[in-house]
mmCIF file of C-alpha atoms in Angstrom:
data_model
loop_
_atom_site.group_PDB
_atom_site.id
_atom_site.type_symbol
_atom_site.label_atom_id
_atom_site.label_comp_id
_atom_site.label_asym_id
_atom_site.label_seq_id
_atom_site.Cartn_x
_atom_site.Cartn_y
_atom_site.Cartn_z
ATOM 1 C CA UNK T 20 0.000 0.000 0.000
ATOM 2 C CA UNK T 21 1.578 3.438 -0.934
ATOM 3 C CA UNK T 22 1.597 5.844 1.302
ATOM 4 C CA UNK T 23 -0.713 8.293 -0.294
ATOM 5 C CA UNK T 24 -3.630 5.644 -0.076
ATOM 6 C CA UNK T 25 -2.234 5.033 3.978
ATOM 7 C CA UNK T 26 -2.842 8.753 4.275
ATOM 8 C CA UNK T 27 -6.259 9.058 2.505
ATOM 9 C CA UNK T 28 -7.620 5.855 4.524
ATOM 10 C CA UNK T 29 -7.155 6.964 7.781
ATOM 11 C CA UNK T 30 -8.612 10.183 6.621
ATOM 12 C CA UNK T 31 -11.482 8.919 5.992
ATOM 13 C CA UNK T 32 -11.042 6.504 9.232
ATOM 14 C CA UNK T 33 -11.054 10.072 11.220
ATOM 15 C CA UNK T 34 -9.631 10.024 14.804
ATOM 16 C CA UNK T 35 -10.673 8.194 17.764
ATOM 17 C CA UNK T 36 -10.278 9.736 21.390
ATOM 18 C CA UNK T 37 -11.207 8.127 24.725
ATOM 19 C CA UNK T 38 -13.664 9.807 26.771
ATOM 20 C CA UNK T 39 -14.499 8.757 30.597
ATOM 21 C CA UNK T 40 -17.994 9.446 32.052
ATOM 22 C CA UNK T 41 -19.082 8.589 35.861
ATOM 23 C CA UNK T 42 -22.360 6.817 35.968
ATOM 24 C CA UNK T 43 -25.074 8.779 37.922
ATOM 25 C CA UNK T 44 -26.406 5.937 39.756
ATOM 26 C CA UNK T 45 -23.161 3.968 41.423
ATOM 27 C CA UNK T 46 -19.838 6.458 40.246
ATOM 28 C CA UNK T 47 -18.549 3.859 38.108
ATOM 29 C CA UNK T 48 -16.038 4.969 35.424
ATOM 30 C CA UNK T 49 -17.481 4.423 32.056
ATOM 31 C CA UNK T 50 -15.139 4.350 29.122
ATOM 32 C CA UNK T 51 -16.328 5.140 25.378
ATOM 33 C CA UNK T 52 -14.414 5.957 21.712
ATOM 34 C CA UNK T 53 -15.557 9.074 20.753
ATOM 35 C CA UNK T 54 -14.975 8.888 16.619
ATOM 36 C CA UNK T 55 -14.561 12.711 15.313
ATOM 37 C CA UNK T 56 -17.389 14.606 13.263
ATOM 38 C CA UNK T 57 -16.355 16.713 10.160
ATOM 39 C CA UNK T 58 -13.578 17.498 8.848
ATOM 40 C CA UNK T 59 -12.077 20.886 10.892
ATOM 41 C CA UNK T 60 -14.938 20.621 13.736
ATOM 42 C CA UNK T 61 -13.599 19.865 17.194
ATOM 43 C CA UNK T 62 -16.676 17.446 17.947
ATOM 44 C CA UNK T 63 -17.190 13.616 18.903
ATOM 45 C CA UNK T 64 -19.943 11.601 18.211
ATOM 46 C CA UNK T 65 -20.577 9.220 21.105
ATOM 47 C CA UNK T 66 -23.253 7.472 22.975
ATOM 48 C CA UNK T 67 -26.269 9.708 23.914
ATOM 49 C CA UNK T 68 -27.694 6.845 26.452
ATOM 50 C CA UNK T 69 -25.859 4.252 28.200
ATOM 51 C CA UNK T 70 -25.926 1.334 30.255
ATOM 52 C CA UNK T 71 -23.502 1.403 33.102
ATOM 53 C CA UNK T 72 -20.863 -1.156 33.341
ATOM 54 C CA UNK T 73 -20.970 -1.921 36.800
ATOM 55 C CA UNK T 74 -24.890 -1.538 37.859
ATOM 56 C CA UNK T 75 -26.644 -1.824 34.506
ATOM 57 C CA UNK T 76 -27.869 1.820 35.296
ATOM 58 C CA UNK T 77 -29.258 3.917 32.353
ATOM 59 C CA UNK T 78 -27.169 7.135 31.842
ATOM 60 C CA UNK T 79 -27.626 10.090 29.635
ATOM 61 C CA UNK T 80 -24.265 11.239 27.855
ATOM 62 C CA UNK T 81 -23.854 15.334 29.511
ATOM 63 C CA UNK T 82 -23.295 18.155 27.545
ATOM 64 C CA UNK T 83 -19.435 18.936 26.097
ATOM 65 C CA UNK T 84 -17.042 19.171 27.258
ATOM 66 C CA UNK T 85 -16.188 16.154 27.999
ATOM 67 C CA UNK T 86 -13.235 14.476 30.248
ATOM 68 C CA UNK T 87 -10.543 12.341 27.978
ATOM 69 C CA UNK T 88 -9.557 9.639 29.253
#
């Protein structure tokens, strides 16, 4: 693979950052990939509702900004 076809693929792969969110119901550290949006935007798409690891509680993602992991 050349590497102008390397560099176009993980273009269009966009980057992937590690966000941590506490569930509401027990604390628990939650861990998602947030995959980026757009091209010069600084903004994630992730999980709007979850289920917490730990206690199976349903969690609502909160606004930006969010903590990295």
């Amino acid at each position: 693979m050349s590497r102008a076809s390397s560099d176009q693929q993980e273009r269009e792969r966009g980057i992937d950052v590690e966000f941590v969110f506490q569930c509401g119901w027990c604390d628990g550290d939650n861990y998602f990939v947030g995959r980026q949006v757009g091209w010069w935007a600084d903004k994630w798409e992730v999980p709007s509702e979850w289920d917490c690891r730990f206690c199976d509680g349903l969690n609502y993602t909160p606004d930006p900004p969010w903590t990295e992991a």
